[in-house]
CSV table of C-alpha atoms in Angstrom, one decimal:
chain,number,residue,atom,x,y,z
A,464,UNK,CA,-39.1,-44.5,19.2
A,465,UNK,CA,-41.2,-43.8,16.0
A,466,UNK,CA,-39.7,-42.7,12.7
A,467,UNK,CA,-40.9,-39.3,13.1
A,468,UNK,CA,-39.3,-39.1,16.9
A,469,UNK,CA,-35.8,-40.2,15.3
A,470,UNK,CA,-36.1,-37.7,11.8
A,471,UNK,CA,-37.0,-34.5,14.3
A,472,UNK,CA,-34.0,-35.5,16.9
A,473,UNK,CA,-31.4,-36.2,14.1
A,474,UNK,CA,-32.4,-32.7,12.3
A,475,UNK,CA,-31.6,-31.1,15.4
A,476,UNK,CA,-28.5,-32.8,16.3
A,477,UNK,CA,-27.3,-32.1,12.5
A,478,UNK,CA,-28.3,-28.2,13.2
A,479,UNK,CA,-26.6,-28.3,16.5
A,480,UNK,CA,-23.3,-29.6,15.2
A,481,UNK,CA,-23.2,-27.1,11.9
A,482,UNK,CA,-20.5,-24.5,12.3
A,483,UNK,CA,-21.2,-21.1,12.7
A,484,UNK,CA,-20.0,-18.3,11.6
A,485,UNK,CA,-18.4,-15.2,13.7
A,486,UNK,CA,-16.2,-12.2,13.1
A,487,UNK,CA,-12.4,-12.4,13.7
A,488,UNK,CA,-9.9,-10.0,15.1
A,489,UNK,CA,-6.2,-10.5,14.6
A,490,UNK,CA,-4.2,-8.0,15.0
A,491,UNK,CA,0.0,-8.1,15.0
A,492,UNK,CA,3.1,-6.7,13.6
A,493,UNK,CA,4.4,-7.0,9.9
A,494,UNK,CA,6.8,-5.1,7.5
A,495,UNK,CA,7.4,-2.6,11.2
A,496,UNK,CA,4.0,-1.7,11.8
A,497,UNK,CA,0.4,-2.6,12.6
A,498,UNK,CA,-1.6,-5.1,10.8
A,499,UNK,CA,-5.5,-5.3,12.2
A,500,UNK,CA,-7.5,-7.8,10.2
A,501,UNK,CA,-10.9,-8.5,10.7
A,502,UNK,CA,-13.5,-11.3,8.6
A,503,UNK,CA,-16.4,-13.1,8.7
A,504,UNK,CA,-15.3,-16.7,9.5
A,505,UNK,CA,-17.3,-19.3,8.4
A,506,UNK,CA,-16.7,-22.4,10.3
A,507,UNK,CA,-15.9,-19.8,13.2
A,508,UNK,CA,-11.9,-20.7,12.7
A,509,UNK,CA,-9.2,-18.4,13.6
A,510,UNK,CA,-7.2,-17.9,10.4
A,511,UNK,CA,-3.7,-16.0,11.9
A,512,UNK,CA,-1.4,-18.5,11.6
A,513,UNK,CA,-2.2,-18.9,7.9
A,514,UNK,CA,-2.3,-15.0,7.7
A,515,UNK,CA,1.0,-14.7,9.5
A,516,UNK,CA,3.0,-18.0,7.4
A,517,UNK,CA,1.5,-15.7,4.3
A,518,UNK,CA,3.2,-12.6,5.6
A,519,UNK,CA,6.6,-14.6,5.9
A,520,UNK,CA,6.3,-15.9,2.6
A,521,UNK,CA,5.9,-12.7,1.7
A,522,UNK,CA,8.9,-11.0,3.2
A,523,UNK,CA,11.2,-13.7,2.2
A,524,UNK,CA,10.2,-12.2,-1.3
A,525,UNK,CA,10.3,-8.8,-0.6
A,526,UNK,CA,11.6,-7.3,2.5
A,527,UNK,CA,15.3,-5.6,2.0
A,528,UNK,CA,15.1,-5.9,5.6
A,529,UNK,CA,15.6,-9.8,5.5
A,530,UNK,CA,19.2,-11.1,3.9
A,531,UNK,CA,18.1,-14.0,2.1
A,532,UNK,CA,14.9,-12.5,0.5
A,533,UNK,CA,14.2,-12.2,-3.4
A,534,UNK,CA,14.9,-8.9,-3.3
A,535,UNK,CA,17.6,-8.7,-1.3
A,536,UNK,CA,19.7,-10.9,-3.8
A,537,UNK,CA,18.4,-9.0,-6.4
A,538,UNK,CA,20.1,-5.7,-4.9
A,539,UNK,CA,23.2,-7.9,-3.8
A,540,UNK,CA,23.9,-8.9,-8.2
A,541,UNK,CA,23.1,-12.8,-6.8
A,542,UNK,CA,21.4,-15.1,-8.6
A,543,UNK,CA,17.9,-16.0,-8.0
A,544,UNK,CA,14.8,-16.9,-9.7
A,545,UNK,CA,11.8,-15.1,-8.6
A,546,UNK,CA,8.8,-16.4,-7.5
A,547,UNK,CA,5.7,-15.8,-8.2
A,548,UNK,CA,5.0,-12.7,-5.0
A,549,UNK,CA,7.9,-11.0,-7.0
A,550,UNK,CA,6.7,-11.0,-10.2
A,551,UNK,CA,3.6,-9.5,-9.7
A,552,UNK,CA,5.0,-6.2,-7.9
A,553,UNK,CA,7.6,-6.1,-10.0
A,554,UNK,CA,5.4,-6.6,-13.4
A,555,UNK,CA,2.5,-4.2,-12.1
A,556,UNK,CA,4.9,-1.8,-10.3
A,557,UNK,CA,6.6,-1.2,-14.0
A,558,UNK,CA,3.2,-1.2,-15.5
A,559,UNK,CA,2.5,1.9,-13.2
A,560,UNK,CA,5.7,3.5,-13.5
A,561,UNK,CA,5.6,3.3,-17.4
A,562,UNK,CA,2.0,5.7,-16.8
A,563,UNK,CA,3.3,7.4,-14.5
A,564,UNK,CA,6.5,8.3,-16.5
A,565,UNK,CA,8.3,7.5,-13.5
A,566,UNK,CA,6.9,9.1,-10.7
A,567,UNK,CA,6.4,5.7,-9.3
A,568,UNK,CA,9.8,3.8,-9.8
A,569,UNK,CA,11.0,0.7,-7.9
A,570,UNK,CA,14.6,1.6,-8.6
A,571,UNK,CA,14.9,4.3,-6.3
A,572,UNK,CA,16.3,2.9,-3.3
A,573,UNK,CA,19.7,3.7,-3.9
A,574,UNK,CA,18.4,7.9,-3.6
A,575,UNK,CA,16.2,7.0,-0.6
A,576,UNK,CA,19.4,5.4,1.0
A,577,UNK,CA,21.1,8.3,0.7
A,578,UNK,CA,19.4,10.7,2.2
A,579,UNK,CA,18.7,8.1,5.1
A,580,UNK,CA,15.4,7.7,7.3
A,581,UNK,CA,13.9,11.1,8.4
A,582,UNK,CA,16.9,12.8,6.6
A,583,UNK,CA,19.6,11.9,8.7
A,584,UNK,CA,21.9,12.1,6.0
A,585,UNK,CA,20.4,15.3,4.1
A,586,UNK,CA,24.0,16.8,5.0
A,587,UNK,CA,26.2,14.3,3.2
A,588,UNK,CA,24.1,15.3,-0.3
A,589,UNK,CA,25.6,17.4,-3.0
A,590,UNK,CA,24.5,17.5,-6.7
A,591,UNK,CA,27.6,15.2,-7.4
A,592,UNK,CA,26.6,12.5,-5.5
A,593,UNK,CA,22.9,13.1,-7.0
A,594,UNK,CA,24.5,12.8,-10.4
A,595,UNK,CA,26.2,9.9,-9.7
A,596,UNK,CA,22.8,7.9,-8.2
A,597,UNK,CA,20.5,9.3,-11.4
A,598,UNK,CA,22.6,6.6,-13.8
A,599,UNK,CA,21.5,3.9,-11.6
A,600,UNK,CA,17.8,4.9,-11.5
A,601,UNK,CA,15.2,3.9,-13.6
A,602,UNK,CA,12.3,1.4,-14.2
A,603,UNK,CA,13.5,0.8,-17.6
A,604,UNK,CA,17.4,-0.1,-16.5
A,605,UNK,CA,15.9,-4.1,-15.3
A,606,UNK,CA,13.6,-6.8,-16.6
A,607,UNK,CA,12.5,-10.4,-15.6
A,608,UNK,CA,13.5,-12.5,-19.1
A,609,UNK,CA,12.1,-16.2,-18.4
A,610,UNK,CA,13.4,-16.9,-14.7
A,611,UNK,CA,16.0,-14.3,-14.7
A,612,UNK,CA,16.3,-10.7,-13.0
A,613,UNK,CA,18.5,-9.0,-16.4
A,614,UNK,CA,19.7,-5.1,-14.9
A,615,UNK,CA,21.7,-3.1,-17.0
A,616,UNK,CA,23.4,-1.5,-14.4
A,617,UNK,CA,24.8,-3.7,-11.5
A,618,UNK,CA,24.0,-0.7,-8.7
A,619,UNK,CA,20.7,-0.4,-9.6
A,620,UNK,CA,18.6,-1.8,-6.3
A,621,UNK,CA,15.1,-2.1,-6.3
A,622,UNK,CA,12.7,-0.5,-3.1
A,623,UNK,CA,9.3,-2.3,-3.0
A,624,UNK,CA,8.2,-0.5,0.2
A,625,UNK,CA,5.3,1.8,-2.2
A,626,UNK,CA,3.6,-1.3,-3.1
A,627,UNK,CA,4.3,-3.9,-1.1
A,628,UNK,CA,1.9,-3.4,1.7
A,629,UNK,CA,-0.8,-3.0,-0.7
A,630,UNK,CA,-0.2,-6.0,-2.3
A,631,UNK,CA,0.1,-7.8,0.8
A,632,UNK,CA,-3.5,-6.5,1.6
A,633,UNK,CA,-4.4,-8.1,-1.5
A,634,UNK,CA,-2.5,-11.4,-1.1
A,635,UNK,CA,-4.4,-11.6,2.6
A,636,UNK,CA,-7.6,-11.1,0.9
A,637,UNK,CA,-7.5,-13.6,-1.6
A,638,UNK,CA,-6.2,-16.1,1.5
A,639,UNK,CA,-9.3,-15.4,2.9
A,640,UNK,CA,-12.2,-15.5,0.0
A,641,UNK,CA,-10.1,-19.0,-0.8
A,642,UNK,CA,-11.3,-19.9,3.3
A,643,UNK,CA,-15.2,-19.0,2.3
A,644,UNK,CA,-14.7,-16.0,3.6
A,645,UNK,CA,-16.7,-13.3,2.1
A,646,UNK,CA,-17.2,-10.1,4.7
A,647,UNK,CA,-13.2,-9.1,5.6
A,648,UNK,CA,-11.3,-5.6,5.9
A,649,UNK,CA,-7.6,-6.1,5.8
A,650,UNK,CA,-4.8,-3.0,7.1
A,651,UNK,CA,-1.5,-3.1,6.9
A,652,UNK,CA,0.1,0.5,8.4
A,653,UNK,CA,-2.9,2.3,7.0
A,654,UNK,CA,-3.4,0.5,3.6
A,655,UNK,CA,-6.7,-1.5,3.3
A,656,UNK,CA,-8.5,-3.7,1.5
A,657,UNK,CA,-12.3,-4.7,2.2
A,658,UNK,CA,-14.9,-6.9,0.9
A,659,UNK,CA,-18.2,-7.6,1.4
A,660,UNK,CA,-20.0,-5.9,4.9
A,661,UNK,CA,-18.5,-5.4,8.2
A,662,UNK,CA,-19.9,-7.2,11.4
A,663,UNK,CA,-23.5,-4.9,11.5
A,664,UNK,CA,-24.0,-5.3,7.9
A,665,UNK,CA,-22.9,-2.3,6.7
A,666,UNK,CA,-20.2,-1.0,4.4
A,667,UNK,CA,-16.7,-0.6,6.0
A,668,UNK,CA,-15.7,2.8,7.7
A,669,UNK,CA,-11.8,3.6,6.7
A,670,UNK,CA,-11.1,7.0,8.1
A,671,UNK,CA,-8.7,9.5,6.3
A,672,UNK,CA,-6.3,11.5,9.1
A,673,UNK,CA,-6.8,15.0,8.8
A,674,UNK,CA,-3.0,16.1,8.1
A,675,UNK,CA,-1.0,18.0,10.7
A,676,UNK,CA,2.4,18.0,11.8
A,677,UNK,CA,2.0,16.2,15.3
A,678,UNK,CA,4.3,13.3,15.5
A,679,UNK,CA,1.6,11.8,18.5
A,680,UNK,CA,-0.7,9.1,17.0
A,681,UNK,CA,-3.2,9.8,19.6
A,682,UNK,CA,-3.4,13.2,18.5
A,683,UNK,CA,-4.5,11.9,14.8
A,684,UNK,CA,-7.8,13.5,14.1
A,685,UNK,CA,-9.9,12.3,10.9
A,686,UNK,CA,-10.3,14.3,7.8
A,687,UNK,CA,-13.3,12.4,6.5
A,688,UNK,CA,-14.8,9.0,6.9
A,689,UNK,CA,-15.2,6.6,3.9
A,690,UNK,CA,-18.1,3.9,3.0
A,691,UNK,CA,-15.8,1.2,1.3
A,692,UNK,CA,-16.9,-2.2,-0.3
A,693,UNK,CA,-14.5,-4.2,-2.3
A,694,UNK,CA,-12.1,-1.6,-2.9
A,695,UNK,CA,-8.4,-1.1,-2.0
A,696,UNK,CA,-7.0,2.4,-0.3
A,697,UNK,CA,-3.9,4.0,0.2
A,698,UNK,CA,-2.9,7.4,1.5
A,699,UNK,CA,0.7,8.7,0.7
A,700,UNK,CA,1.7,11.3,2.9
A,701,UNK,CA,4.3,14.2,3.3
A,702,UNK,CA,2.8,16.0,6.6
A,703,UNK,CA,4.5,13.8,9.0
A,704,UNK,CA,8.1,13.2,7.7
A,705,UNK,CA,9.6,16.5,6.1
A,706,UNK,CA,12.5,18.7,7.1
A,707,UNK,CA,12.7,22.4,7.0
A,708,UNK,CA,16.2,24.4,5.4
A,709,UNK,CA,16.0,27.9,4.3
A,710,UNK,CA,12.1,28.5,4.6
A,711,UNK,CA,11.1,25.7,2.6
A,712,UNK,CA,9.2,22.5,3.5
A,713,UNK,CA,10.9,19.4,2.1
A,714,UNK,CA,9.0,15.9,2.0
A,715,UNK,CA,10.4,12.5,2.7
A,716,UNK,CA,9.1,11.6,-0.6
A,717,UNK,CA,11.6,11.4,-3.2
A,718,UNK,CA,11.1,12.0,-7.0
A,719,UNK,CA,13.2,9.4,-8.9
A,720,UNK,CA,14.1,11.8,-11.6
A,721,UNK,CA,15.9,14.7,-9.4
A,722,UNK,CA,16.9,12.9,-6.5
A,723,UNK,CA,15.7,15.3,-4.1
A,724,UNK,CA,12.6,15.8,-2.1
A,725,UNK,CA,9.7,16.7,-3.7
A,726,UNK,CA,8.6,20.0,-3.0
A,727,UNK,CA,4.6,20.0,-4.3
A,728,UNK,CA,1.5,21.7,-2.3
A,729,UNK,CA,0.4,18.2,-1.9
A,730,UNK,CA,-0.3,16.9,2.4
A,731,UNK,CA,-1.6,13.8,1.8
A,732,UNK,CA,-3.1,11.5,-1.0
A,733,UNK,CA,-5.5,8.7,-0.8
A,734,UNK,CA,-6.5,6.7,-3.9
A,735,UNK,CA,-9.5,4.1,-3.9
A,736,UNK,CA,-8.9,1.7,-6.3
A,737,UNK,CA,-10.2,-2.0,-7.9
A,738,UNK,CA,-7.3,-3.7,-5.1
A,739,UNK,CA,-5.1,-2.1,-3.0
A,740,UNK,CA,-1.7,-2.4,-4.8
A,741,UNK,CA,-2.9,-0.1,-7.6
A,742,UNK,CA,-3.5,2.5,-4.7
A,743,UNK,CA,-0.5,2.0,-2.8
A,744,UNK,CA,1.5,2.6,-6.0
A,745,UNK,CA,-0.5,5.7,-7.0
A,746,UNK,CA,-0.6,7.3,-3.9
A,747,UNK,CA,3.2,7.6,-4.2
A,748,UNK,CA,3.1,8.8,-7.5
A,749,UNK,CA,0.6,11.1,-7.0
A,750,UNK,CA,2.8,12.8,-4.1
A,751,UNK,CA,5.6,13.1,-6.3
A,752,UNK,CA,3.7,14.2,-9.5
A,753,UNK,CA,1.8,16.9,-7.3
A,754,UNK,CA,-2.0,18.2,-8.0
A,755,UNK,CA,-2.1,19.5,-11.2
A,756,UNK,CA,0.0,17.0,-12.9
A,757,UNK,CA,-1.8,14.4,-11.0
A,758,UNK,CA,-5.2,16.2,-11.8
A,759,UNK,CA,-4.1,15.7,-15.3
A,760,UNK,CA,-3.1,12.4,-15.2
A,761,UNK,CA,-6.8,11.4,-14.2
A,762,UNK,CA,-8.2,13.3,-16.6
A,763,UNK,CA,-6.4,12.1,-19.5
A,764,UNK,CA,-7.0,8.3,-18.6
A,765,UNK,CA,-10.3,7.8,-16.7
A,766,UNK,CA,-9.9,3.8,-17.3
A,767,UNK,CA,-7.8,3.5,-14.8
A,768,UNK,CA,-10.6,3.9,-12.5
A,769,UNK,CA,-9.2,5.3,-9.8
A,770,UNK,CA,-10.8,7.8,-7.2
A,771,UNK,CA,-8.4,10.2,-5.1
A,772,UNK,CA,-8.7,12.6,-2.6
A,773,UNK,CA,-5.7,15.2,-2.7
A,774,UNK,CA,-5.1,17.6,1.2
A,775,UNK,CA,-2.8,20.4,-0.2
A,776,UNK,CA,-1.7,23.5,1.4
A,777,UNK,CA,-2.5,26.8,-0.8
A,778,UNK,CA,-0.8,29.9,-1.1
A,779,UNK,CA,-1.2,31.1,2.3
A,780,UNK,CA,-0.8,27.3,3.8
A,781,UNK,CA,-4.3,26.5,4.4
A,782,UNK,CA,-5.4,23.2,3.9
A,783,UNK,CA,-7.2,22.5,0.9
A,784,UNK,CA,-9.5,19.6,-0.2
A,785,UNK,CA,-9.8,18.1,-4.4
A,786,UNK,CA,-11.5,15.1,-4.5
A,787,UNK,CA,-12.2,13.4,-7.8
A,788,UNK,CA,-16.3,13.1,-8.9
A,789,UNK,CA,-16.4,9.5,-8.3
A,790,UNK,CA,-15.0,9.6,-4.6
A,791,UNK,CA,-17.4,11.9,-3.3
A,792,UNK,CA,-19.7,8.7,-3.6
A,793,UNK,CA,-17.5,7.1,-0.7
A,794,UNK,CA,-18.5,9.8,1.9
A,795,UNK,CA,-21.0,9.2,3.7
């Protein structure tokens, strides 16, 4: 065999051995809903097992659901330093509740456990017991000093569920830029976080549900269809989870400073953002501020940099659209 015969077979064995790279499905349950995940793998691997030992990590930190998590202590007055998943909610979910003046606040589980899931507990409510949850409410009542979790009332419990899921977005993300890859959306019950192109080379579709009051998922129709690259989304809304007493329409959203439902114009709110915790959070925020103060809000601090896209219901209940200059870019 010459030289040349031995340098053209070796090139093609060395070509036919080089991984290649496909796009990735995974799809599963986390935090009591739907993750889909999809990415650009570029050895062609199958990255869910990593994804799902991140999401356990995860919940060990922050799910009240699970006993023995960070948070979990925290709300049971035990001891526990917090790692590093729980400081960064906790740091940037105060940093968002101080500009918010509290319209986003962590503390407000003990008021969300009272009324109870879908209201169930709307009955058991009077202004007394409101009264009595308002003194252990607020962002500014705990703080992380060194390792420690310092609260300066012992009832106050913390409720991550407003910007957990985007962070975990975020957290999946990062997992998979540090694999190589570069093209990935990531959803987690309808928060999303994309980078790069999807699988034809285009930017990624995330579709905004047009908000009505069916309770059928496969009834969901889309509002408008966004063309996202690196960005995070959220949508916050009230359409879907609201009871009705005396004529008026109360959300399941509560503001930490009353205690009771919020009772704005606002259906829904979806807020593009630089990752997809900063939207998760806002997107509550904005549903408890309502449109003009949330209008406001953007005008008075454009470096946020944050796009949103407001559904209310006017006078006469028809569903209206406000959409910020920048986010019109992201329709397509």
């Amino acid at each position: 065999m010459s030289f040349k015969s031995f340098i053209a077979i070796a090139f093609v064995f060395l070509i036919s051995c080089t991984p290649k790279s496909k796009f990735i499905e995974n799809q599963g349950f986390v935090y009591g809903t739907i993750y889909t995940i999809k990415y650009e793998s570029p050895d062609g691997k199958n990255y869910q097992k990593d994804i799902e030992a991140a999401f356990r990590e995860l919940g060990n930190s922050l799910s009240p659901f699970i006993d023995t998590s960070i948070i979990s202590k925290v709300n049971q007055n035990i001891e526990v330093i917090p790692d590093q998943y729980f400081i960064d909610v906790f740091k940037r979910g105060k940093e968002i509740a101080q500009i918010t003046d509290g319209a986003f606040d962590f503390t407000v589980a003990p008021m969300v456990n009272a009324w109870g899931f879908g209201f169930k507990h709307k009955e058991t409510i009077t202004d007394k017991l409101i009264d009595s949850l308002i003194k252990t409410v607020g962002y500014q009542k705990i703080s992380i000093e060194g390792s420690k979790i310092i609260k300066k009332n012992p009832n106050t419990m913390l409720d991550a569920s407003a910007i957990a899921k985007g962070y975990t977005c975020d957290v999946i993300g990062n997992l998979l830029a540090e694999k190589g890859c570069t093209n990935y959306m990531v959803e987690i019950g309808g928060e999303v976080v994309v980078h790069g192109k999807n699988a034809k080379g285009n930017d990624w579709s995330i579709g905004i549900l047009k908000p009505v009051d069916s309770v059928v998922p496969n009834q969901s129709e889309l509002q408008d269809v966004l063309k996202l690259q690196n960005k995070g989304m959220a949508t916050s809304g009230n359409y879907r989870n609201f009871y009705i007493e005396n004529g008026n329409k109360y959300a399941h959203t509560i503001d930490p400073k009353s205690g009771y439902p919020v009772q704005h114009s606002i259906l829904s709110a979806t807020v593009v953002a630089d990752d997809c915790m900063t939207a998760d959070a806002f997107a509550t925020a904005f549903m408890v501020m309502g449109l003009e103060q949330g209008k406001s809000l953007l005008e008075n601090m454009p470096e946020l940099g944050l796009e949103v896209y407001f559904i209310y219901a006017d006078s006469i209940e028809t569903n209206k659209v406000y959409m910020s200059n920048g986010f019109k870019n992201y329709i397509k």
